[in-house]
Structure formats: structure tokens, C-alpha cells
Amino acid sequence: MAASVSTQSLGHSLGDDQRFGLSRHVVLPGPLRLDGGGLLSPVEIGYETYGALNADGSNAILICHALTGDQHVASPHPRTGKPGWWTRLVGEGKPIDPARHFIICSNVIGSCMGSSGPATIDPSTAEPWAMRFPVITIRDMVRAQAMLLDHLGVGQLKAVVGGSMGGMQALSWAATFPERVRACVMVASTARHSAQNIAFHEVGRQAIMADPKWRSGAYYEANDPPAAGLAVARMAAHITYLSEAGLTEKFGRRLQARPDRPDGAKSFGFDADFQVESYLRHQGLSFVDRFDANSYLYITRALDYFDLAEEHGGLLANAFRGTRTRFCIVSFDTDWLYPTSESRAVVQALNAAGAAASFVELSSPYGHDAFLLEAPEMNRVIDGFLRAEP
Amino acid sequence: MTETLRPDLAIIARHVARGARVLDIGCGDGQLMAALRDEAGVDARGLEIDPANVASAVARGLAVVQGDADVDLAGYPDKGFDYAILSQTLQTARAPDQVLDHLLRIGQRAFVSFPNFAHWRVRLSLLWGGRMPVTPLLPEQWYDTPNIHHVTIDDFRAFVRQRRITVEGSWFLSHGRPTSAAAANFRAEHAVFLLRR
């Protein structure tokens, strides 16, 4: 697919080895045994690497992305042209630095940026999987990443790092492959989805499925996706990424400027009178250009199924019993999607398991989104944590 | 590095066995933990309530968890550490007796250090001044002090006797220098106890 593109803007090139660099794509034979009972074969993975693996293979860091994220962690997005989604943490002179680290970021399976998902082709029918794609879990995503690391010749990770859904993958990595992870960084995340988390996702899924263009997921051939439904799903979710104080500060009750009324006016109709309405509509509309509606269904499902304690006999500490992985947990005080109490539950489990854990709640006005924004304290903490390897 | 430690911390650092597992409760920015790690190969973990201190400690590579000794000690397993350390934190706890119980449950041994409220300077201040003492060791005013459970050395001795806690060592400090146990309740600004149950 994109394997011929080889523009290395960060770090060092590894000669002509086509496995490394930006915008990579690989088709692994699999099969990948899924938590749902099925097998996925082949396993397509879109990914990027930055920097070079050192001689003893000790500097590999895997970055895990969030629900609608992708592998372009520190390179421009191919469709939107926007900078990588975590350039504040990853890049030259940053805590995760291609000059020192071999950085890997892959698109999760179920997504739509080059990895196997509902929009990729099912080899048995030569058509897109659509809703015949198997339901996947966070652990399935992690197992697919492990297959990628095997392909790349990376045995053990110096660290696995992620925020939000990426944090869940990081935690799942430490629990599933403890021998392959020396350190785990979980930011603004949780060990399980709460009823409220599931409820918001169900609103999003129902918005997509209520769009007549969804056609039970078979919209690829007509090339006419359920954009309206997906946009509404994104709008609802986007509210959960912000804080009330942040929204009030940014928009308050301010009205949209109009040609005749620069200070805005109520339309006594249903236009986007309020600035916050216009903002949300924009968020929804710009999202549908870069994301597949069926992928949104599958990934939100994987998130809702996530409960690391359930995978370990109901006791979260069991997930980390005997681990030698070091953990760094960071939460933000205005994040109500994955509030600090969820991080604390993880920390308590780590303490009970005797694991080496660091945890700090940082202050930010930006809610859940804080982990993607300028956060010097987060960088200071993660930098110190990563450098402290014994 | 031990030289630059606060005197009570220096005493603790000198008496922690090499390679031990230590939980430092109220670890601040991790000064003691860093000294123990760097000079005695200690596997040190910390608990600290102030987020800025936690960030500094983690940034220097220490395993420190943000939390409150009054509520977050319950999750630690029994005898998971060789030593549990509580320095200058006992008097700030809402339930110091329960915190001490946890200390002796979590650690094989516990170090406890605290400012002595019966030091002569404190006594004079209250006796002659008639005001709550503000001293170099207790610099806050009555309304903004975090020290909500003032304790004297004799109080503490009576407490451990009554609870049948074994005192394995005790050190008393005046102006950062050792002072005798006999007149400690009058002359010592600071006390350090090594306890076990």
C-alpha cells in the first residue's frame, strides 16, 4: 500500500530496510487468535518508526494511540496535513526522542489507517469486511502490535507509552507480555470502562446506526458513508474530552458573528447560534473526512469491553503479580472521562502487587484532552521516569 | 550526599541496611529516597501528598505515588518492605495512631521522626508568651499549620509502651546535633525512633 513511500524526516534511516521509516505497511500472515474466539488472517498493520534500534536492542519505545488516533505520532497526517498528534512529547529534544530511542507507533487493528479493520478487504470475499469483521478487544490490538514487533526484530520494549485508549493498551501490554515491557506509561486512562463511558459510546454508535446511509455497515461500495451519524457521534464524544470550565472559558454563551451583526444575534431558528454549537459541528464534520464509521463502532466496542481486572479473576492486582515492569501513571484533575479515581485504582493494584509505581495527578483546565496539549509537567515526569531505568 | 540531608533523615539513612526495600511515607521531593538509592542501593518507593513534590521526585527517577497517608496506606500489602519511614509527617496525620499501625504492618521495621512539642523553646513560648509557639521547626501560625496533632517525646514513649511496640533505637537532635535521651523531652527539637512490632 504505502510501503514505497520512504521519507525519513526524523531520526536515522536504517539503510534500505523497508521495514523501517514513515508510512510503513505490512501484511503479516497471522493468524491472530482473538479474544472473541475467531482468527484474523492475514493481519495488516500500518505503522511508522522513528530513530534506530541500538546494538543491544534496548531503546525501543512503543507509542499507543487513542480511539481516533493513528500511527502518525510525530509526522504530518497524510489526509489533513496536520502535525503528528503527540509532537509535544515525541520528537527532537522531547522526552521520547528519535535521536535516543527507536520509536514505533502502529495503527490499531479495527481502525482505518492501514491496519486490518472493517474497511479493509476480506480475502475470502475480496470485498470490505464491513460488519463481518470480528469484534476485537484492547488485548487483541496489543497482540497484533506484538506480532509487528516480532516482524521488526524488537524483543523487549524499553517502554510502552499511551494516553486514553493508548494508556489501556500500555496497561494491557504490561499485563499480557510482562517480560517484553520494562516500563509502562499510562496517561489519562483507566483499567476499565465505566457505565458512563459505555453510555456515551452507545450514544455515538446509535447515532451512526440511525443514519440511513449506514446500511448495516455495507456503505463502502456506494462510497456514501453515514457521515451525518458519525459526525454526531464525534460531537457527543468531543464534549467528554473537554472540561466544563474549559468550554465556558472558550465559548461561554457567546453567539456566532453574522455578516450584519458582528457581535452575533439569536436567529430564533436552529442555526448554530452559539459559538459552542458551531465549534462542535466543525469538529463533527472535519472528523468524517478522516475516519471510517464502522471503525468507530468496532473501536468503541473494544473500549467498552475493556476491564483488565475481569481478565484476571476480578482482581486488578493479579494482572501485575510478580511483574518487574516499572509503571508511571499520570492523570489530570479536570478529566472527567477517565478521572483520577480510575488512575488511583490502578496505582492501588500496583502497590498491592508490589510493583514499582509512580503516579501524579497534574493540574490542567483542559479536561481529558490535556494529555495531547502543552503539558510541561507531564513531559518533566515522563522524561525523568524514562531516564531512570536502572 | 548524606551530609546535605536534613539531620533526622541523615540518621535514618545511616541506619537503613544496604539493598533494603523501603517505603518513604511523606517523602517530599524524594531527597532521602535518592540518597538511599544512590548510596545504599536501596529499592525505595514513596508516598507524597503534594503534586509538585511528586512531579519533582518522579522526574528524578524515583517511584513515588501521589497520595495521603491517612487514606492510601491500606492498599499496601503486609510486610512488603524492610522499612517504612514516616519523617515529619506523623503530626500532620488526621489519625496518627492508625498511620503508625499501617507503618508497622507494611514494614518489618518503621522509622518515625517528629518535632518535639515539649522542647524548652516551645514551652517558654507558651508559658511566657501565652501564644502558640512559632519556632524555626514549627514555623507556621496556629491557623495555617499542617501540624494538627502535636506530640512530645514523652507522649510518644508512652504511646509505644502502651501499644507494646518495641523501640529498637532512638535518636534525639538539638540544633541538628545529637542530644542525650535522658533530658530529650526538654532539650531535643527532634526525635527519631526505630520501631518494630
Short mmCIF file of C-alpha atoms in Angstrom, two decimals, chain A:
data_model
loop_
_atom_site.label_atom_id
_atom_site.label_comp_id
_atom_site.label_asym_id
_atom_site.label_seq_id
_atom_site.Cartn_x
_atom_site.Cartn_y
_atom_site.Cartn_z
CA MET A 1 0.00 0.00 0.00
CA ALA A 2 2.29 2.76 1.20
CA ALA A 3 5.43 0.68 1.52
CA SER A 4 7.14 2.51 -1.31
CA VAL A 5 6.95 5.86 0.46
CA SER A 6 10.21 6.38 2.27
CA THR A 7 10.65 9.88 3.56
CA GLN A 8 12.63 9.88 6.76
CA SER A 9 12.29 13.28 8.35
CA LEU A 10 13.09 12.23 11.90
CA GLY A 11 15.99 10.23 13.24
CA HIS A 12 18.24 7.96 11.26
CA SER A 13 17.40 5.77 8.37
CA LEU A 14 18.21 2.11 8.74
CA GLY A 15 19.72 1.78 5.31
CA ASP A 16 17.39 0.28 2.77
CA ASP A 17 15.46 -1.91 5.19
CA GLN A 18 11.92 -1.32 4.05
CA ARG A 19 10.58 -2.33 7.47
CA PHE A 20 11.60 1.00 8.99
CA GLY A 21 10.54 4.58 8.39
CA LEU A 22 7.41 6.63 7.97
CA SER A 23 4.13 5.39 6.48
CA ARG A 24 5.01 1.71 6.55
CA HIS A 25 2.50 -1.05 5.87
CA VAL A 26 2.91 -4.77 6.36
CA VAL A 27 0.70 -7.80 5.77
CA LEU A 28 1.51 -10.47 8.34
CA PRO A 29 0.20 -13.98 7.75
CA GLY A 30 -1.16 -14.41 11.26
CA PRO A 31 -3.41 -15.93 12.25
CA LEU A 32 -4.16 -13.72 15.22
CA ARG A 33 -6.27 -15.56 17.78
CA LEU A 34 -8.89 -13.11 19.01
CA ASP A 35 -10.46 -12.82 22.46
CA GLY A 36 -13.86 -13.23 20.79
CA GLY A 37 -12.87 -16.71 19.66
CA GLY A 38 -12.15 -16.10 15.98
CA LEU A 39 -8.95 -15.93 13.98
CA LEU A 40 -7.82 -12.95 11.97
CA SER A 41 -5.70 -13.72 8.93
CA PRO A 42 -3.90 -12.02 7.41
CA VAL A 43 -3.13 -9.15 9.80
CA GLU A 44 -2.47 -5.85 8.08
CA ILE A 45 -0.68 -3.18 10.07
CA GLY A 46 0.02 0.43 9.18
CA TYR A 47 2.85 1.85 11.26
CA GLU A 48 5.76 4.24 11.49
CA THR A 49 9.18 4.04 13.09
CA TYR A 50 11.48 6.88 14.07
CA GLY A 51 15.13 6.65 15.05
CA ALA A 52 17.17 3.47 15.07
CA LEU A 53 17.27 0.37 17.21
CA ASN A 54 20.60 0.37 19.08
CA ALA A 55 23.07 -2.50 19.02
CA ASP A 56 21.70 -4.29 22.08
CA GLY A 57 18.09 -3.57 21.12
CA SER A 58 17.41 -1.78 24.39
CA ASN A 59 15.99 1.55 23.22
CA ALA A 60 12.65 0.60 21.63
CA ILE A 61 9.58 2.56 22.73
CA LEU A 62 6.10 1.69 21.53
CA ILE A 63 3.56 4.53 21.44
CA CYS A 64 -0.11 3.53 21.54
CA HIS A 65 -2.76 5.82 20.12
CA ALA A 66 -6.23 6.79 21.29
CA LEU A 67 -9.67 5.95 19.83
CA THR A 68 -9.44 8.08 16.71
CA GLY A 69 -5.64 8.36 16.63
CA ASP A 70 -3.24 6.78 14.20
CA GLN A 71 0.38 5.85 13.56
CA HIS A 72 1.39 9.40 12.64
CA VAL A 73 2.50 10.27 16.15
CA ALA A 74 5.22 12.70 15.07
CA SER A 75 4.76 13.09 11.33
CA PRO A 76 2.12 15.05 9.40
CA HIS A 77 -1.23 13.33 8.90
CA PRO A 78 -1.47 12.21 5.25
CA ARG A 79 -5.04 13.45 4.81
CA THR A 80 -5.27 16.55 6.98
CA GLY A 81 -1.63 17.66 6.78
CA LYS A 82 -1.74 18.45 10.49
CA PRO A 83 1.38 17.78 12.59
CA GLY A 84 1.69 14.44 14.37
CA TRP A 85 -0.75 14.03 17.26
CA TRP A 86 1.85 13.80 20.04
CA THR A 87 4.67 16.06 18.84
CA ARG A 88 4.66 17.72 22.26
CA LEU A 89 6.03 14.51 23.76
CA VAL A 90 7.69 12.79 20.81
CA GLY A 91 10.38 14.34 18.61
CA GLU A 92 13.74 16.04 18.56
CA GLY A 93 14.68 17.19 22.07
CA LYS A 94 11.49 15.76 23.59
CA PRO A 95 11.23 13.10 26.32
CA ILE A 96 10.75 10.48 23.60
CA ASP A 97 13.42 11.39 21.08
CA PRO A 98 14.36 9.63 17.82
CA ALA A 99 17.97 10.65 18.48
CA ARG A 100 17.99 8.35 21.51
CA HIS A 101 15.04 6.00 21.05
CA PHE A 102 13.73 3.65 18.42
CA ILE A 103 10.09 4.70 18.33
CA ILE A 104 7.28 2.59 16.93
CA CYS A 105 3.66 3.64 16.53
CA SER A 106 1.12 1.44 14.79
CA ASN A 107 -2.49 1.88 13.80
CA VAL A 108 -4.64 -0.41 15.98
CA ILE A 109 -6.49 -3.24 14.30
CA GLY A 110 -10.12 -2.29 13.82
CA SER A 111 -9.07 1.21 12.76
CA CYS A 112 -8.93 2.65 9.25
CA MET A 113 -5.42 3.99 8.66
CA GLY A 114 -3.83 0.92 7.08
CA SER A 115 -4.44 -1.78 9.68
CA SER A 116 -6.99 -4.58 9.36
CA GLY A 117 -10.45 -3.26 10.06
CA PRO A 118 -13.97 -3.20 8.66
CA ALA A 119 -12.85 -1.12 5.67
CA THR A 120 -10.03 -3.46 4.60
CA ILE A 121 -10.56 -6.33 2.21
CA ASP A 122 -11.68 -9.73 3.47
CA PRO A 123 -9.58 -12.10 1.34
CA SER A 124 -12.31 -14.75 1.37
CA THR A 125 -14.79 -12.47 -0.41
CA ALA A 126 -12.48 -9.87 -1.98
CA GLU A 127 -14.80 -7.24 -0.51
CA PRO A 128 -14.51 -4.98 2.52
CA TRP A 129 -15.14 -6.81 5.78
CA ALA A 130 -17.74 -4.25 6.89
CA MET A 131 -19.70 -5.72 9.82
CA ARG A 132 -18.35 -9.22 9.14
CA PHE A 133 -15.07 -8.03 10.67
CA PRO A 134 -14.69 -9.78 14.02
CA VAL A 135 -15.30 -7.77 17.20
CA ILE A 136 -11.91 -7.11 18.74
CA THR A 137 -10.59 -6.17 22.19
CA ILE A 138 -7.82 -3.95 23.53
CA ARG A 139 -5.80 -7.12 24.15
CA ASP A 140 -6.28 -8.16 20.52
CA MET A 141 -4.83 -4.79 19.48
CA VAL A 142 -1.87 -5.44 21.76
CA ARG A 143 -1.31 -8.95 20.40
CA ALA A 144 -1.30 -7.55 16.87
CA GLN A 145 1.33 -5.00 17.98
CA ALA A 146 3.39 -7.85 19.44
CA MET A 147 3.29 -9.55 16.02
CA LEU A 148 4.54 -6.31 14.49
CA LEU A 149 7.41 -6.13 16.99
CA ASP A 150 8.38 -9.71 16.07
CA HIS A 151 8.42 -8.62 12.43
CA LEU A 152 10.61 -5.63 13.31
CA GLY A 153 13.01 -7.74 15.38
CA VAL A 154 12.19 -5.98 18.64
CA GLY A 155 12.25 -8.43 21.54
CA GLN A 156 11.78 -6.22 24.56
CA LEU A 157 10.47 -2.69 24.88
CA LYS A 158 12.23 -0.08 26.94
CA ALA A 159 8.76 1.37 27.39
CA VAL A 160 5.22 1.28 26.13
CA VAL A 161 3.55 4.68 26.33
CA GLY A 162 -0.02 5.75 25.71
CA GLY A 163 -2.79 8.16 26.64
CA SER A 164 -6.51 7.46 26.84
CA MET A 165 -7.14 4.23 24.86
CA GLY A 166 -3.38 4.17 24.32
CA GLY A 167 -2.96 4.00 28.09
CA MET A 168 -5.26 0.97 28.20
CA GLN A 169 -3.08 -0.72 25.58
CA ALA A 170 0.04 0.17 27.58
CA LEU A 171 -1.50 -1.40 30.68
CA SER A 172 -2.66 -4.43 28.69
CA TRP A 173 0.86 -4.80 27.28
CA ALA A 174 2.33 -4.90 30.78
CA ALA A 175 -0.25 -7.47 31.87
CA THR A 176 -0.12 -9.64 28.73
CA PHE A 177 3.60 -9.57 27.93
CA PRO A 178 5.32 -8.62 31.21
CA GLU A 179 8.68 -9.97 30.02
CA ARG A 180 8.60 -7.76 26.94
CA VAL A 181 7.94 -4.46 28.76
CA ARG A 182 10.48 -2.82 31.06
CA ALA A 183 8.38 0.30 31.68
CA CYS A 184 4.77 1.32 31.16
CA VAL A 185 3.46 4.88 30.95
CA MET A 186 -0.31 5.31 31.21
CA VAL A 187 -1.69 8.84 30.83
CA ALA A 188 -5.30 9.96 31.33
CA SER A 189 -6.64 6.45 31.21
CA THR A 190 -8.28 3.63 33.14
CA ALA A 191 -8.18 -0.12 33.73
CA ARG A 192 -11.84 -0.50 32.81
CA HIS A 193 -14.63 1.34 31.08
CA SER A 194 -17.26 2.68 33.46
CA ALA A 195 -21.02 2.65 32.91
CA GLN A 196 -20.81 6.33 31.98
CA ASN A 197 -18.03 5.65 29.46
CA ILE A 198 -20.10 2.88 27.88
CA ALA A 199 -23.20 5.08 27.87
CA PHE A 200 -21.52 7.87 25.91
CA HIS A 201 -20.17 5.37 23.39
CA GLU A 202 -23.60 3.83 22.95
CA VAL A 203 -24.95 7.28 22.02
CA GLY A 204 -22.27 7.50 19.36
CA ARG A 205 -22.90 4.04 17.98
CA GLN A 206 -26.66 4.59 17.85
CA ALA A 207 -26.12 7.89 16.02
CA ILE A 208 -24.14 6.05 13.33
CA MET A 209 -26.58 3.17 13.08
CA ALA A 210 -29.57 5.52 12.94
CA ASP A 211 -28.13 7.18 9.83
CA PRO A 212 -29.92 5.52 6.84
CA LYS A 213 -26.67 5.72 4.94
CA TRP A 214 -25.11 3.27 7.36
CA ARG A 215 -26.90 0.39 5.57
CA SER A 216 -25.91 -2.15 8.25
CA GLY A 217 -22.30 -1.22 7.58
CA ALA A 218 -22.35 -2.00 3.83
CA TYR A 219 -21.75 1.53 2.56
CA TYR A 220 -18.31 1.12 1.03
CA GLU A 221 -19.41 0.12 -2.48
CA ALA A 222 -21.71 3.11 -2.86
CA ASN A 223 -18.92 5.28 -1.45
CA ASP A 224 -21.59 7.11 0.51
CA PRO A 225 -20.75 6.74 4.20
CA PRO A 226 -23.03 7.67 7.15
CA ALA A 227 -21.26 10.98 7.62
CA ALA A 228 -24.10 12.67 9.50
CA GLY A 229 -24.31 9.85 12.06
CA LEU A 230 -20.54 9.72 12.51
CA ALA A 231 -20.40 13.49 12.94
CA VAL A 232 -23.00 13.35 15.71
CA ALA A 233 -21.07 10.52 17.36
CA ARG A 234 -17.95 12.66 17.28
CA MET A 235 -19.78 15.70 18.66
CA ALA A 236 -21.08 13.75 21.66
CA ALA A 237 -17.67 12.21 22.32
CA HIS A 238 -15.86 15.51 21.90
CA ILE A 239 -17.80 17.01 24.81
CA THR A 240 -16.36 14.30 27.05
CA TYR A 241 -12.81 15.29 26.06
CA LEU A 242 -13.24 18.85 27.38
CA SER A 243 -13.95 20.29 30.80
CA GLU A 244 -16.94 22.41 31.65
CA ALA A 245 -14.61 25.20 32.78
CA GLY A 246 -12.70 24.92 29.51
CA LEU A 247 -15.89 25.15 27.45
CA THR A 248 -17.14 28.10 29.49
CA GLU A 249 -13.85 29.92 29.10
CA LYS A 250 -13.59 29.25 25.38
CA PHE A 251 -17.21 29.88 24.39
CA GLY A 252 -19.43 30.79 27.34
CA ARG A 253 -22.82 31.75 25.91
CA ARG A 254 -21.22 33.83 23.17
CA LEU A 255 -23.06 33.99 19.85
CA GLN A 256 -21.73 33.46 16.35
CA ALA A 257 -20.80 36.59 14.41
CA ARG A 258 -23.08 37.27 11.42
CA PRO A 259 -22.46 39.50 8.38
CA ASP A 260 -24.89 42.13 9.66
CA ARG A 261 -24.24 41.54 13.35
CA PRO A 262 -20.54 41.09 14.22
CA ASP A 263 -21.45 40.51 17.85
CA GLY A 264 -23.98 37.85 16.88
CA ALA A 265 -27.69 37.52 17.39
CA LYS A 266 -30.18 34.80 18.15
CA SER A 267 -31.77 33.57 14.92
CA PHE A 268 -34.95 32.29 16.56
CA GLY A 269 -34.30 29.25 14.46
CA PHE A 270 -31.98 26.29 14.57
CA ASP A 271 -28.81 27.60 13.02
CA ALA A 272 -25.65 27.33 15.07
CA ASP A 273 -26.38 30.50 17.05
CA PHE A 274 -23.93 29.74 19.83
CA GLN A 275 -20.21 29.55 19.21
CA VAL A 276 -20.07 26.22 21.02
CA GLU A 277 -22.59 24.76 18.56
CA SER A 278 -20.58 25.92 15.60
CA TYR A 279 -17.41 24.53 17.15
CA LEU A 280 -18.95 21.11 17.74
CA ARG A 281 -20.42 20.98 14.23
CA HIS A 282 -17.00 21.76 12.84
CA GLN A 283 -15.44 19.01 14.98
CA GLY A 284 -18.02 16.54 13.69
CA LEU A 285 -17.71 17.50 10.03
CA SER A 286 -13.92 17.55 9.92
CA PHE A 287 -13.82 14.15 11.63
CA VAL A 288 -15.83 12.32 8.95
CA ASP A 289 -13.21 13.18 6.33
CA ARG A 290 -10.59 11.18 8.15
CA PHE A 291 -12.41 8.36 9.91
CA ASP A 292 -14.49 5.33 9.00
CA ALA A 293 -17.86 4.96 10.73
CA ASN A 294 -17.62 1.18 11.09
CA SER A 295 -14.16 1.52 12.64
CA TYR A 296 -15.73 3.87 15.16
CA LEU A 297 -18.22 1.14 16.08
CA TYR A 298 -15.55 -1.53 16.45
CA ILE A 299 -13.07 0.53 18.46
CA THR A 300 -15.67 1.93 20.87
CA ARG A 301 -16.81 -1.68 21.39
CA ALA A 302 -13.26 -2.74 22.20
CA LEU A 303 -13.02 0.11 24.71
CA ASP A 304 -16.32 -0.79 26.35
CA TYR A 305 -15.25 -4.43 26.70
CA PHE A 306 -12.02 -3.37 28.41
CA ASP A 307 -11.83 -4.48 32.03
CA LEU A 308 -8.34 -5.61 32.94
CA ALA A 309 -9.44 -6.95 36.33
CA GLU A 310 -12.07 -9.15 34.68
CA GLU A 311 -9.31 -10.71 32.56
CA HIS A 312 -7.51 -11.63 35.80
CA GLY A 313 -10.09 -13.24 38.02
CA GLY A 314 -11.75 -10.00 39.06
CA LEU A 315 -8.75 -8.64 40.97
CA LEU A 316 -6.74 -5.96 39.20
CA ALA A 317 -3.64 -6.64 41.31
CA ASN A 318 -3.50 -10.12 39.77
CA ALA A 319 -2.77 -8.52 36.41
CA PHE A 320 0.57 -7.29 37.80
CA ARG A 321 1.53 -10.02 40.30
CA GLY A 322 5.29 -10.60 40.20
CA THR A 323 5.85 -8.01 37.49
CA ARG A 324 9.24 -6.38 37.08
CA THR A 325 7.85 -3.66 34.84
CA ARG A 326 8.08 -0.10 36.19
CA PHE A 327 4.91 1.97 35.92
CA CYS A 328 4.25 5.67 35.57
CA ILE A 329 0.63 6.79 35.84
CA VAL A 330 -0.45 10.36 35.10
CA SER A 331 -3.96 11.80 35.42
CA PHE A 332 -5.40 15.30 35.02
CA ASP A 333 -7.60 16.93 37.62
CA THR A 334 -10.28 18.16 35.17
CA ASP A 335 -10.50 14.89 33.21
CA TRP A 336 -13.99 13.52 33.88
CA LEU A 337 -13.85 10.91 31.12
CA TYR A 338 -11.13 8.93 32.92
CA PRO A 339 -10.95 10.71 36.27
CA THR A 340 -8.08 10.48 38.75
CA SER A 341 -10.00 7.91 40.81
CA GLU A 342 -9.54 5.42 37.93
CA SER A 343 -5.78 6.03 37.93
CA ARG A 344 -5.73 5.62 41.70
CA ALA A 345 -7.39 2.24 41.38
CA VAL A 346 -4.57 1.17 39.06
CA VAL A 347 -1.96 2.54 41.47
CA GLN A 348 -3.53 0.70 44.40
CA ALA A 349 -3.44 -2.53 42.42
CA LEU A 350 0.21 -1.92 41.51
CA ASN A 351 1.08 -1.24 45.15
CA ALA A 352 -0.76 -4.36 46.25
CA ALA A 353 1.22 -6.34 43.66
CA GLY A 354 4.48 -4.79 44.91
CA ALA A 355 5.18 -3.19 41.53
CA ALA A 356 7.38 -0.11 41.18
CA ALA A 357 4.81 2.59 40.53
CA SER A 358 4.86 6.35 40.14
CA PHE A 359 1.67 8.34 40.00
CA VAL A 360 0.86 12.02 39.82
CA GLU A 361 -2.32 13.97 39.21
CA LEU A 362 -1.47 17.09 37.23
CA SER A 363 -3.49 20.25 37.08
CA SER A 364 -4.91 21.46 33.78
CA PRO A 365 -8.02 23.35 32.72
CA TYR A 366 -8.43 21.26 29.55
CA GLY A 367 -10.08 18.06 30.75
CA HIS A 368 -9.25 14.74 29.10
CA ASP A 369 -7.63 16.47 26.11
CA ALA A 370 -4.91 17.82 28.43
CA PHE A 371 -2.63 14.88 27.64
CA LEU A 372 -2.42 15.98 23.99
CA LEU A 373 -1.83 19.64 24.78
CA GLU A 374 1.13 21.57 26.12
CA ALA A 375 1.85 19.95 29.49
CA PRO A 376 5.38 20.75 30.70
CA GLU A 377 4.87 18.91 33.99
CA MET A 378 3.80 15.76 32.13
CA ASN A 379 6.91 15.97 29.97
CA ARG A 380 9.13 16.50 33.02
CA VAL A 381 7.62 13.50 34.78
CA ILE A 382 7.77 11.18 31.75
CA ASP A 383 11.30 12.30 30.85
CA GLY A 384 12.58 11.61 34.37
CA PHE A 385 10.75 8.31 34.51
CA LEU A 386 12.17 7.08 31.20
CA ARG A 387 15.71 8.21 32.05
CA ALA A 388 15.60 6.48 35.44
CA GLU A 389 15.93 2.99 34.06
CA PRO A 390 18.17 1.11 36.48
#
